Short mmCIF file of C-alpha atoms and ligand atoms in Angstrom, two decimals:
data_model
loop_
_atom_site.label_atom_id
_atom_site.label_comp_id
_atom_site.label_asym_id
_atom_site.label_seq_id
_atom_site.Cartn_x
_atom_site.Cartn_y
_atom_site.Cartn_z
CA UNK A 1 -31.92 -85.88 -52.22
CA UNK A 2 -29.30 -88.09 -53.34
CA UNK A 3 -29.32 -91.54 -54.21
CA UNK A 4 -26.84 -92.88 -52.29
CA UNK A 5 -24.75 -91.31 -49.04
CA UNK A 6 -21.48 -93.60 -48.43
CA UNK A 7 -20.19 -92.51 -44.83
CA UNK A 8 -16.65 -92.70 -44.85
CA UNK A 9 -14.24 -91.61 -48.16
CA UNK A 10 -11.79 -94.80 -48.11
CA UNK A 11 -11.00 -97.59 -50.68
CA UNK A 12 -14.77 -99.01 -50.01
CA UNK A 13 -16.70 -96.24 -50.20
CA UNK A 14 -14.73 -95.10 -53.39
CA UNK A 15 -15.02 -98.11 -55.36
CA UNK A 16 -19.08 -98.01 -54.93
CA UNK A 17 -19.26 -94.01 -55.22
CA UNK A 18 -17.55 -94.64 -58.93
CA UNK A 19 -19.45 -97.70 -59.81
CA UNK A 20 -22.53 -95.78 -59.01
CA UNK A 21 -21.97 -92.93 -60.48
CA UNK A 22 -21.16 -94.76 -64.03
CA UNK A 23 -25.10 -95.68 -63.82
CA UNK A 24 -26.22 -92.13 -62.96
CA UNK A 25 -26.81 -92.75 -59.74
CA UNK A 26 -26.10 -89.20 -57.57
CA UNK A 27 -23.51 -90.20 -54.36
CA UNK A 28 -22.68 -88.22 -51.51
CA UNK A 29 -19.47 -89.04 -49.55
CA UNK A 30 -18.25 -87.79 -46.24
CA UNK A 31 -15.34 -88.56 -43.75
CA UNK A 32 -14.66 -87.31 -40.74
CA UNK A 33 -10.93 -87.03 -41.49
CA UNK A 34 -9.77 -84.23 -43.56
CA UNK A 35 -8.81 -85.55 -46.68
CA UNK A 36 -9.89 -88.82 -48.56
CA UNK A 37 -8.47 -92.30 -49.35
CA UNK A 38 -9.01 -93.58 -45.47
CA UNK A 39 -5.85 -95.80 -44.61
CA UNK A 40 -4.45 -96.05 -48.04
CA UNK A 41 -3.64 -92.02 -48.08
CA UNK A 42 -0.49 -90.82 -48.87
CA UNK A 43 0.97 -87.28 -49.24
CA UNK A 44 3.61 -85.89 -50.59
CA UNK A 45 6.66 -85.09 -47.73
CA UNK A 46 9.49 -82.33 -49.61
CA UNK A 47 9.49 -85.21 -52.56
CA UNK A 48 9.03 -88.09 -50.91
CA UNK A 49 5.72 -90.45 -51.03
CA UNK A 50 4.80 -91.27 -47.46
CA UNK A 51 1.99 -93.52 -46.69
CA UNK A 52 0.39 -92.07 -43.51
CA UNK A 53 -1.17 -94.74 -42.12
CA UNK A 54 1.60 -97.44 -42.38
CA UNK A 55 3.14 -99.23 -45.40
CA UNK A 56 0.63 -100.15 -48.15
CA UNK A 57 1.49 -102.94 -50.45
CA UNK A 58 -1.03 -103.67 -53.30
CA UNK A 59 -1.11 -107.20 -53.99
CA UNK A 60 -3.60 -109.91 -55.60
CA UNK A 61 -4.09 -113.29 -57.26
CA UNK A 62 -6.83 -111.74 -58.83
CA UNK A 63 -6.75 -110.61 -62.77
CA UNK A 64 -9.99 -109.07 -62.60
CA UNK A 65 -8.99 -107.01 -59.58
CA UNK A 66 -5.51 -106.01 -60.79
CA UNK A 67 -7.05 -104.82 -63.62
CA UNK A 68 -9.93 -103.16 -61.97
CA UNK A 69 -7.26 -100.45 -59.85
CA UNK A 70 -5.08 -100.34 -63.00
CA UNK A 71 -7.43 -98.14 -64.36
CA UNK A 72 -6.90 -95.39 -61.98
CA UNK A 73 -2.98 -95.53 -61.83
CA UNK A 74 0.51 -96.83 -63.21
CA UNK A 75 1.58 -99.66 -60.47
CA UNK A 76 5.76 -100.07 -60.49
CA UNK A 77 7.47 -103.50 -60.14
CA UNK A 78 8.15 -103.50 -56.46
CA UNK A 79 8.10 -106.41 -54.52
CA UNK A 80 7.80 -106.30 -51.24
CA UNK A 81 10.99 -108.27 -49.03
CA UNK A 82 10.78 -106.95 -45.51
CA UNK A 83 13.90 -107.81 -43.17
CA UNK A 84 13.65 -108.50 -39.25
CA UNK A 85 15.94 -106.85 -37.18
CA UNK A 86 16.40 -109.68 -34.16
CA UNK A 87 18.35 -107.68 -31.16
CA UNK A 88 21.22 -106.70 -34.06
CA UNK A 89 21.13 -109.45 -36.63
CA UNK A 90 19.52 -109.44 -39.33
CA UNK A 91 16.92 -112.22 -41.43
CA UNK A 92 15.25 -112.08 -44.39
CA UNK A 93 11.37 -112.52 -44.72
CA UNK A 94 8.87 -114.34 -45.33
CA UNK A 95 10.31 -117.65 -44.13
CA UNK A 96 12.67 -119.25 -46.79
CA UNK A 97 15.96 -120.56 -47.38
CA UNK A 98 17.83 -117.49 -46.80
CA UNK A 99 15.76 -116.83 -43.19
CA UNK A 100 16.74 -120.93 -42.37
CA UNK A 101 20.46 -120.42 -43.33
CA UNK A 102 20.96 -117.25 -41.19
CA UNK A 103 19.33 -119.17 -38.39
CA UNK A 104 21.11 -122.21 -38.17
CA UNK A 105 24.42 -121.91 -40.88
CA UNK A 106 24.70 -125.60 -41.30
CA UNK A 107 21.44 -125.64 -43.24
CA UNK A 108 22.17 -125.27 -46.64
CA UNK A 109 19.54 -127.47 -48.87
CA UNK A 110 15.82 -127.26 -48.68
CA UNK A 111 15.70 -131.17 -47.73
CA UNK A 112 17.94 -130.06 -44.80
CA UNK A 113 15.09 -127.07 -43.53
CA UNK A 114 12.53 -129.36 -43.50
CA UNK A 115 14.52 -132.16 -41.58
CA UNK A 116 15.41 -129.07 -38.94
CA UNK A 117 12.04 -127.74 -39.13
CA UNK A 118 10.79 -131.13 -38.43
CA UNK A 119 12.70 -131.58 -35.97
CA UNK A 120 11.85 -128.30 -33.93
CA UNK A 121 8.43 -128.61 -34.03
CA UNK A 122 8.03 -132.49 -33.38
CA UNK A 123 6.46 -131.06 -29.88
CA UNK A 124 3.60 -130.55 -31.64
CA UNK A 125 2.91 -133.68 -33.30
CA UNK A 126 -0.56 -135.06 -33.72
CA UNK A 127 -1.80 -132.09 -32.37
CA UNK A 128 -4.10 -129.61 -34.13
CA UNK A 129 -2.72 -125.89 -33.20
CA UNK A 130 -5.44 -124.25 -31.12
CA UNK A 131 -3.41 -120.96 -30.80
CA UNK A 132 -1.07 -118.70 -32.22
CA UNK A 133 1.99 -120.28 -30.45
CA UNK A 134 1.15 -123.63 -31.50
CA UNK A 135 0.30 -123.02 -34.76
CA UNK A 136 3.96 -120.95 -35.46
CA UNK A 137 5.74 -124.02 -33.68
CA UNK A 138 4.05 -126.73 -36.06
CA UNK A 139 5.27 -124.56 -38.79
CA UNK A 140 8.41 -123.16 -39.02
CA UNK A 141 9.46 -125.03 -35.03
CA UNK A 142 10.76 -122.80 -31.93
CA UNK A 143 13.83 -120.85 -33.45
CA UNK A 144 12.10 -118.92 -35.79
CA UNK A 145 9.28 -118.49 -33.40
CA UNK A 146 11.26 -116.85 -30.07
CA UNK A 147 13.42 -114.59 -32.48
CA UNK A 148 11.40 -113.67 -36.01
CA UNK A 149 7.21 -114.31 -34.33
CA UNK A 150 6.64 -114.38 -30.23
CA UNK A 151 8.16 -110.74 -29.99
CA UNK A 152 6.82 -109.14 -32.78
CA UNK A 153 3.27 -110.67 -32.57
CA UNK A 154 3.12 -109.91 -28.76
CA UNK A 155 3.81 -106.33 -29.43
CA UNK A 156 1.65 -106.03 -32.11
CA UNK A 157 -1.68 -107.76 -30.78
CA UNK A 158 -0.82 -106.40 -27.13
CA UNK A 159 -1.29 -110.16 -25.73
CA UNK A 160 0.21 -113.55 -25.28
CA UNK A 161 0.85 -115.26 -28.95
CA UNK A 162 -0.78 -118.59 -26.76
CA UNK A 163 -4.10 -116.02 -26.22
CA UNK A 164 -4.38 -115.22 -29.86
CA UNK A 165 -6.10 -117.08 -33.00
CA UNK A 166 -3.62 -119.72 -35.55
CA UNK A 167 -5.32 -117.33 -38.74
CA UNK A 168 -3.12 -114.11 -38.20
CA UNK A 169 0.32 -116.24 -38.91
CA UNK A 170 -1.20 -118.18 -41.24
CA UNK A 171 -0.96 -115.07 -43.71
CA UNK A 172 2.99 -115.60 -43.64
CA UNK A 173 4.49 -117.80 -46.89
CA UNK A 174 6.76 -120.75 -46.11
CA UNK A 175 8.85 -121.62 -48.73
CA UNK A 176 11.58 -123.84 -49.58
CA UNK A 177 13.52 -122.12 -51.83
CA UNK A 178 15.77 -118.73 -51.99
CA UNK A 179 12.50 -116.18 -52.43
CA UNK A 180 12.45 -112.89 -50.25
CA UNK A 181 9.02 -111.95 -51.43
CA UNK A 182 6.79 -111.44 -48.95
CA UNK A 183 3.60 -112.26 -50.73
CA UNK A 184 2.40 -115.12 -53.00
CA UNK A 185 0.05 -113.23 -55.29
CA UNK A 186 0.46 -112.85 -59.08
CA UNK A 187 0.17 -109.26 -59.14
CA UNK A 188 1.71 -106.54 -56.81
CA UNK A 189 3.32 -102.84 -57.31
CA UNK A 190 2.77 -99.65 -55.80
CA UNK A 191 0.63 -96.91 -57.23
CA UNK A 192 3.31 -94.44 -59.24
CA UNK A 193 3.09 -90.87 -57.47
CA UNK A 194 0.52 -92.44 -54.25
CA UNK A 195 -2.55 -94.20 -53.81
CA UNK A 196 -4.49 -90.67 -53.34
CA UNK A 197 -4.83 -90.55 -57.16
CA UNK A 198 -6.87 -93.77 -57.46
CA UNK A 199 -9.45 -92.45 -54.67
CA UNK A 200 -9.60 -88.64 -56.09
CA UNK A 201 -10.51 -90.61 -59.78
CA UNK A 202 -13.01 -92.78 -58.39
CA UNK A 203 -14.64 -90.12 -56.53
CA UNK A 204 -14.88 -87.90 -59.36
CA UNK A 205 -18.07 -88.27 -60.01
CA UNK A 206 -19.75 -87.44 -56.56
CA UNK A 207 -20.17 -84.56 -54.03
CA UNK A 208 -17.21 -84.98 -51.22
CA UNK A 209 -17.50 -83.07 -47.83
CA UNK A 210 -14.53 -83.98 -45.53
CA UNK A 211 -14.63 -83.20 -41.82
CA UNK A 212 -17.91 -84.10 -41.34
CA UNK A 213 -18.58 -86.87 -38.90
CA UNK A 214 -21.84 -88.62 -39.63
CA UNK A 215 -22.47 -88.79 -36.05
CA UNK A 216 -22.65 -84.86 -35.76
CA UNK A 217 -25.71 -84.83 -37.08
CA UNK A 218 -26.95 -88.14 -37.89
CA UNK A 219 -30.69 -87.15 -38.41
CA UNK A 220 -30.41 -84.74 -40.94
CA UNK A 221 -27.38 -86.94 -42.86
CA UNK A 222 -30.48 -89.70 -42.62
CA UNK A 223 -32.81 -87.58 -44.47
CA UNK A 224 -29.95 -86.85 -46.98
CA UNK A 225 -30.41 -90.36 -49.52
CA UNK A 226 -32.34 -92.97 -50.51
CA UNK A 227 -29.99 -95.74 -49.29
CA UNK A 228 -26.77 -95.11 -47.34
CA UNK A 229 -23.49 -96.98 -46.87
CA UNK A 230 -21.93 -97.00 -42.91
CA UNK A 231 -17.71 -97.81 -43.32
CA UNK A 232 -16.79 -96.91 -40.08
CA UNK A 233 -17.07 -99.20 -37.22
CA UNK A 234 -20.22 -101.66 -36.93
CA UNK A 235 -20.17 -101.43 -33.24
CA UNK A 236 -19.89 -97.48 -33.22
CA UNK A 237 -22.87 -97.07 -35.78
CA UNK A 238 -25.15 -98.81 -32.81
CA UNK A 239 -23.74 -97.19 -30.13
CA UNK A 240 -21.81 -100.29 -28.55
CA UNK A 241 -24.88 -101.50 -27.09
CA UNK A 242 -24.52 -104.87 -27.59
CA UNK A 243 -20.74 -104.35 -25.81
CA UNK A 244 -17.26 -103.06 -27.47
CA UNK A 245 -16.01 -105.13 -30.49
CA UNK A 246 -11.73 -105.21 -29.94
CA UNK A 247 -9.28 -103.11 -32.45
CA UNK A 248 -5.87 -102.45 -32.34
CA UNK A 249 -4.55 -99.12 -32.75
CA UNK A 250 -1.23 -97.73 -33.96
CA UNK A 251 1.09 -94.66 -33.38
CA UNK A 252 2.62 -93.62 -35.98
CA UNK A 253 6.14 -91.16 -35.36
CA UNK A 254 7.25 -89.77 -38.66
CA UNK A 255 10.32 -87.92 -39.66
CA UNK A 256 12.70 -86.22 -42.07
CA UNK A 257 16.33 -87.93 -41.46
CA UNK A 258 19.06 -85.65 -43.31
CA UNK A 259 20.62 -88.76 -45.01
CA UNK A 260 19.97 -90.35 -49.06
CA UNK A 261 19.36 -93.63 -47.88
CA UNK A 262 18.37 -94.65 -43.93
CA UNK A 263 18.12 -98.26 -44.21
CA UNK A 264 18.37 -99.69 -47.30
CA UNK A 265 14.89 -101.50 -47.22
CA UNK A 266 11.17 -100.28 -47.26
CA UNK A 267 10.29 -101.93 -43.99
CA UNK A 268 12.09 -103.58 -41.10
CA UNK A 269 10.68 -104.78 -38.38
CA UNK A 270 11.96 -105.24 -34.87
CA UNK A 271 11.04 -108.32 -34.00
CA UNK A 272 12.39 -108.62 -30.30
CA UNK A 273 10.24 -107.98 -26.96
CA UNK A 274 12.23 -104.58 -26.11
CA UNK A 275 12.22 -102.71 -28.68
CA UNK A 276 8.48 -100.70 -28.47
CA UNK A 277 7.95 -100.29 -32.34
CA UNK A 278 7.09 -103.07 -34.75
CA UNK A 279 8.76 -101.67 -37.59
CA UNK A 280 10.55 -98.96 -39.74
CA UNK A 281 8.90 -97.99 -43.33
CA UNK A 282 11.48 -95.80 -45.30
CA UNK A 283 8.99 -94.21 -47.50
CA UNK A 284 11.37 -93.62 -50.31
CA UNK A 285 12.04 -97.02 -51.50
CA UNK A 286 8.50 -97.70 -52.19
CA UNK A 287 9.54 -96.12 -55.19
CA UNK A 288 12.54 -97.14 -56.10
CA UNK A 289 12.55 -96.05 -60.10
CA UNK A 290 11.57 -92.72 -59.05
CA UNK A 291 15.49 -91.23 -59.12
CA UNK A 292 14.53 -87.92 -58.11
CA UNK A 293 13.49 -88.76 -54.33
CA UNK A 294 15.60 -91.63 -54.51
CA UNK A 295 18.62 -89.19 -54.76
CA UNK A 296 17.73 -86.33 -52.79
CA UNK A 297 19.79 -85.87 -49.84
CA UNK A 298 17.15 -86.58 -46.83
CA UNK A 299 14.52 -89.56 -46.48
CA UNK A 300 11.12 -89.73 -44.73
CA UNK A 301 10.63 -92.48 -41.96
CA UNK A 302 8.04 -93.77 -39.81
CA UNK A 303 8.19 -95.63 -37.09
CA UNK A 304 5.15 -98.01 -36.01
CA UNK A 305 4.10 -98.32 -32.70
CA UNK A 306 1.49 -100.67 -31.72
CA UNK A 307 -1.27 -99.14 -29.07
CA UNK A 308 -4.18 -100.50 -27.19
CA UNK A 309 -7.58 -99.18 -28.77
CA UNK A 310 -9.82 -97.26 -26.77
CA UNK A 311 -13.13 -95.30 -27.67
CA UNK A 312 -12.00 -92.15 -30.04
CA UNK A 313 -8.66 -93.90 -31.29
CA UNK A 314 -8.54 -94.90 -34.56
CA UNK A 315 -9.39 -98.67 -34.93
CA UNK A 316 -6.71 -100.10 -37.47
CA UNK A 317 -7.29 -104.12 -37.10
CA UNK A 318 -9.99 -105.68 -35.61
CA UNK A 319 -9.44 -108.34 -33.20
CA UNK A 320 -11.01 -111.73 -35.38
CA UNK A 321 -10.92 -113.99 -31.85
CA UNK A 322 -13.78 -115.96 -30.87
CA UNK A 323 -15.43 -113.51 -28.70
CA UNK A 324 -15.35 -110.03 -31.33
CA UNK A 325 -16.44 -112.91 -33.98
CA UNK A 326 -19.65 -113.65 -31.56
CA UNK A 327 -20.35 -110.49 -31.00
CA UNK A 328 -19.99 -109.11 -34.49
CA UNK A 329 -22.53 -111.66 -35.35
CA UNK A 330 -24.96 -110.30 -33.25
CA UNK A 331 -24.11 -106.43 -34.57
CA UNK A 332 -24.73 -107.86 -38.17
CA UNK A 333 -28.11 -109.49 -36.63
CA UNK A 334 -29.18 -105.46 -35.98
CA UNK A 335 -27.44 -104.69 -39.19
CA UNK A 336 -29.69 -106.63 -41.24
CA UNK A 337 -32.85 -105.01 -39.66
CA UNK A 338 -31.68 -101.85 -40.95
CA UNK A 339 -33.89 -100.89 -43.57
CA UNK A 340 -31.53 -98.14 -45.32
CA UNK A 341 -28.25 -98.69 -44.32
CA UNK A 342 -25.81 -101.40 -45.97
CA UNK A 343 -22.54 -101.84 -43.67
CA UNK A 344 -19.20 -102.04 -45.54
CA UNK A 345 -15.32 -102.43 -45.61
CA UNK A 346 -12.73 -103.30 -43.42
CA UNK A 347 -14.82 -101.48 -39.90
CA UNK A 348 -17.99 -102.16 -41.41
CA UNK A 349 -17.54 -105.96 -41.76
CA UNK A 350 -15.00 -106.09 -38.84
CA UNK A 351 -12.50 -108.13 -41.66
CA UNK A 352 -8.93 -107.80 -41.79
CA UNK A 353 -9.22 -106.57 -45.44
CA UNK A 354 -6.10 -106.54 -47.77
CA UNK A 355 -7.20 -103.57 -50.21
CA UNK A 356 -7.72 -106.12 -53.03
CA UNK A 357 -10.44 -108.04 -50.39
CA UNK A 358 -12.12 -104.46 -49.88
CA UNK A 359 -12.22 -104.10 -53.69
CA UNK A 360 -13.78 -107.33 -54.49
CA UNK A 361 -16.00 -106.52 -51.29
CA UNK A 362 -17.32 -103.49 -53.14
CA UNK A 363 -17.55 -105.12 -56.28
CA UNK A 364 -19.68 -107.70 -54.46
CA UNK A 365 -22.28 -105.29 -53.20
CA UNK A 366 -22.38 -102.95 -56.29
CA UNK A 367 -23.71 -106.39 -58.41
CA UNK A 368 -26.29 -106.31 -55.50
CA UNK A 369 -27.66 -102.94 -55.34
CA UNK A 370 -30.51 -102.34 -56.91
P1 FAD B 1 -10.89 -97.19 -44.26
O1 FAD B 1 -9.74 -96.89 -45.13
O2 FAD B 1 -10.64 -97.37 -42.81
O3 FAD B 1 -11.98 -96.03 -44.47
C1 FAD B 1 -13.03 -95.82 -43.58
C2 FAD B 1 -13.24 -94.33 -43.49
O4 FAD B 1 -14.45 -94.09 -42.75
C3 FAD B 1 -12.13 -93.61 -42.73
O5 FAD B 1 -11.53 -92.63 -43.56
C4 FAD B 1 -12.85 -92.99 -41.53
O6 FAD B 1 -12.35 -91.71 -41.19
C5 FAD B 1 -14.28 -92.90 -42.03
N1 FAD B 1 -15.28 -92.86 -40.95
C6 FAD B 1 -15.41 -93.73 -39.92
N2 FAD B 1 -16.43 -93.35 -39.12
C7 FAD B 1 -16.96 -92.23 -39.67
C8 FAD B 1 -18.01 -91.36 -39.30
N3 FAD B 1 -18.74 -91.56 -38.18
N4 FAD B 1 -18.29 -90.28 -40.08
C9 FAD B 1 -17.54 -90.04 -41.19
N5 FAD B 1 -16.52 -90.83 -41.58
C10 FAD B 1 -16.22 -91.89 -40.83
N6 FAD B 1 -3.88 -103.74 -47.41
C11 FAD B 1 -3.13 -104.23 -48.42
O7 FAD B 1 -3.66 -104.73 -49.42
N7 FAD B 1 -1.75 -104.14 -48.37
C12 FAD B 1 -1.10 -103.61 -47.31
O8 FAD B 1 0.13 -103.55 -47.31
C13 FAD B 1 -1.87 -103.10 -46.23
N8 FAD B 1 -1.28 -102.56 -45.16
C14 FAD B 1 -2.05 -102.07 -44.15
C15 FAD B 1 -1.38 -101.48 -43.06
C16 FAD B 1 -2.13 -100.95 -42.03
C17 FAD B 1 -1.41 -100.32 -40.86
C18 FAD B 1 -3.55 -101.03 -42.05
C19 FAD B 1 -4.35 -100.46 -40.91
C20 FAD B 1 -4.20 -101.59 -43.12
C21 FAD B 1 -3.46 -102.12 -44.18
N9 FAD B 1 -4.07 -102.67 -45.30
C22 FAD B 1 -3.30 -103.17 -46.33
C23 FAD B 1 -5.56 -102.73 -45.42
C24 FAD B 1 -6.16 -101.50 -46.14
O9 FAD B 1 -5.83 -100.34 -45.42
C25 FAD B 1 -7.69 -101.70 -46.22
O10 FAD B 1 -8.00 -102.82 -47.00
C26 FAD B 1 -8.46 -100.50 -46.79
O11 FAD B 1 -7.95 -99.26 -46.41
C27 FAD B 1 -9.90 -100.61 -46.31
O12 FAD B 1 -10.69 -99.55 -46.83
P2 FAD B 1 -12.06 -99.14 -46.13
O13 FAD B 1 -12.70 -98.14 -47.01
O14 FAD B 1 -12.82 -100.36 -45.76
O15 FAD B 1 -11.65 -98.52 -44.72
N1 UDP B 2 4.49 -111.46 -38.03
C1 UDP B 2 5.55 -111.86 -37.24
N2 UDP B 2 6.80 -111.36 -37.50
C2 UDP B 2 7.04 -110.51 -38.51
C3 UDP B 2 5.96 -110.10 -39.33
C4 UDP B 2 4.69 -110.59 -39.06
O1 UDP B 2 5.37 -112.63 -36.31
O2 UDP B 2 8.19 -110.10 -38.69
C5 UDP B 2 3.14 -111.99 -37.70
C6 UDP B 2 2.36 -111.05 -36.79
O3 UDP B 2 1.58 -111.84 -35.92
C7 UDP B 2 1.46 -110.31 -37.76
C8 UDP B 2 1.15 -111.41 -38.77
O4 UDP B 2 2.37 -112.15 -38.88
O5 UDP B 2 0.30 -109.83 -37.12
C9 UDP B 2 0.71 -110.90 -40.14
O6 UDP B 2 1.74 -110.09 -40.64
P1 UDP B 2 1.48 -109.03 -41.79
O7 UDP B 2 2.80 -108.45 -42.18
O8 UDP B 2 0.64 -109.67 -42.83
O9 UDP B 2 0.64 -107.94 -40.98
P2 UDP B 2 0.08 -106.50 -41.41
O10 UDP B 2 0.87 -106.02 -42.61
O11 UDP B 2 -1.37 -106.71 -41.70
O12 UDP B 2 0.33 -105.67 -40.20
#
């Protein structure tokens, strides 16, 4: 009998399994995929670094936290400044003084961005954004929003930006000043050599079985540990009786192009209507000290296509609108009459975790295990 079985082999389940086993404590983990490290794998393509499930970016304010996943592997110095491709031009993200020039040329001083800014999203004023439309307008005005949000957004969340929660663009910076980097945290880099490492150190310590879905054979898994730890979808763990909590899914179409460099960039996204991906990671430049892919003669890129979720898909974002937030209330009402099983990480909790939240999530309920 072990101690603990965590359900599920990604950044949540990893962080526990190692913490645990530090205090003795005897963990078994399984995932139904074949390999570990849930979303944040990446493999090795002829050289290249690719991260399979879209482009991860490890960023935090936190000390503790960068300090915590420095422990398992050597971070570089890159910085992540996506670019949008609007219908052939080109603007640099997140929103700043080089996105406001390219958009309108005769703005040239911050005190000018704000006055245009102002000026573009005076429609809104006095009014408290009740959607994702409004709140975009009342920040950055209608420009920005018809060629570097509506498009993008629309594709991504598969419904009207006026239909969808202010939160999701509130993750976006603003700034006033010449800064392409996309996040405001102290601390960010990418894992030298692939976040794989960090998960295969932290689960040293326990037993691992990998294509093993805890549904298969849920009674004897149940009989397997004192306490267990469910990471896969909330909703799925009680059957969807209480009624489907909404994900989106993703498609991801990766290739080998026979050229050094593709696009010059880690990501770009596509931000018009037409165009049916979201955006192009060129795996390579994750790693942009590492010469040896950097120079080799080909380049790994996926392309990101955004896909309704159904039953069986992969859920990659859950839906936080008013009606999966209702109903995920009443799955963690069942949850907490669960006797043995704690529910955890991004599915678990139905949060859009960065990986430093799911860390500090982990961290959370480790202190409260007894
Ligand atoms: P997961 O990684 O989803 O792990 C859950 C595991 O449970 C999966 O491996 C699954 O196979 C397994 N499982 C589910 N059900 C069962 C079952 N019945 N039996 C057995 N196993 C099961 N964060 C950042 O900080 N920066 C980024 O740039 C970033 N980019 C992202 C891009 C995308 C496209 C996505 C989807 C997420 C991104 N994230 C990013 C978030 C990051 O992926 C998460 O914070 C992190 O992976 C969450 O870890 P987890 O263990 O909670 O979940
Ligand atoms: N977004 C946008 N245009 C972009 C990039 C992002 O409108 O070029 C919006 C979109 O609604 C997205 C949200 O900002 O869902 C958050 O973007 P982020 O890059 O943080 O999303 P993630 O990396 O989690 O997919």
């Amino acid at each position: 009998m072990f101690s603990y079985l965590l359900i599920g082999a990604g950044l949540f389940s990893s962080v526990l399994a190692h913490e645990l086993a530090k205090q003795g404590k005897s963990c078994l983990v399984i995932d139904k995929r074949t390999h570990v490290a849930g979303n944040i794998y990446t493999e090795n393509i002829d050289g290249i670094n690719v991260h399979t499930y879209g482009a991860h970016i490890f960023h935090t304010d936190s000390k503790e936290i960068w300090d915590y996943v420095n422990q398992f592997a050597e971070f570089n110095r890159y910085t992540n400044c996506p670019v949008a491709n609007y219908k052939g031009s080109l603007y640099n993200l997140p929103f700043n003084m080089n996105t406001f020039n390219k958009i309108w040329p005769d703005v040239l001083t911050p005190e000018q961005a704000k006055n245009r800014i102002g000026e573009q999203s005076c429609e809104m004023a006095g009014k408290v954004p009740c959607n994702l439309e409004e709140q975009a307008i009342s920040l950055v005005g209608r420009d920005i929003y018809e060629r570097l949000i509506k498009g993008y957004t629309e594709k991504q969340w598969g419904r009207s930006c006026s239909e969808l929660p202010p939160e999701i663009i509130k993750r976006l910076p603003l700034r006033y000043i010449f800064d392409n980097n996309y996040f405001n945290d102290r601390f960010q880099g990418i894992p030298v050599g692939g976040y794989t490492q960090i998960i295969e150190k932290m689960l040293a310590g326990a037993d691992i079985q990998l294509n093993t879905d805890y549904f298969s054979d849920k009674e004897y898994f149940d009989t397997c540990a004192e306490k267990i730890i469910f990471t896969g979808p909330i909703d799925c763990y009680f059957d969807y009786c209480l009624g489907e909590l909404e994900y989106r899914s993703l498609r991801f179409e990766t290739g080998i192009v026979p050229v050094q460099n593709y696009q010059g960039n880690a990501v770009i996204n596509y931000t018009d209507a037409e165009t049916p991906f979201t955006r192009i990671i060129e795996h390579k430049h994750f790693e942009p000290d590492n010469k040896e892919s950097f120079n080799l003669p080909k380049t790994v890129v996926t392309r990101e296509y955004p896909a309704d979720w159904k039953i069986g898909d992969d859920p990659y974002y859950p839906v936080n609108d008013r009606r999966n937030s209702d109903l995920y209330n009443k799955y963690r009402k069942l949850a907490a009459r669960e006797r043995k099983v704690i529910f955890g990480g991004r599915l678990g909790m139905y949060k859009y975790f960065d990986m430093d939240d799911t860390i500090a999530a982990a961290l959370e309920l480790f202190k409260c295990l007894k």
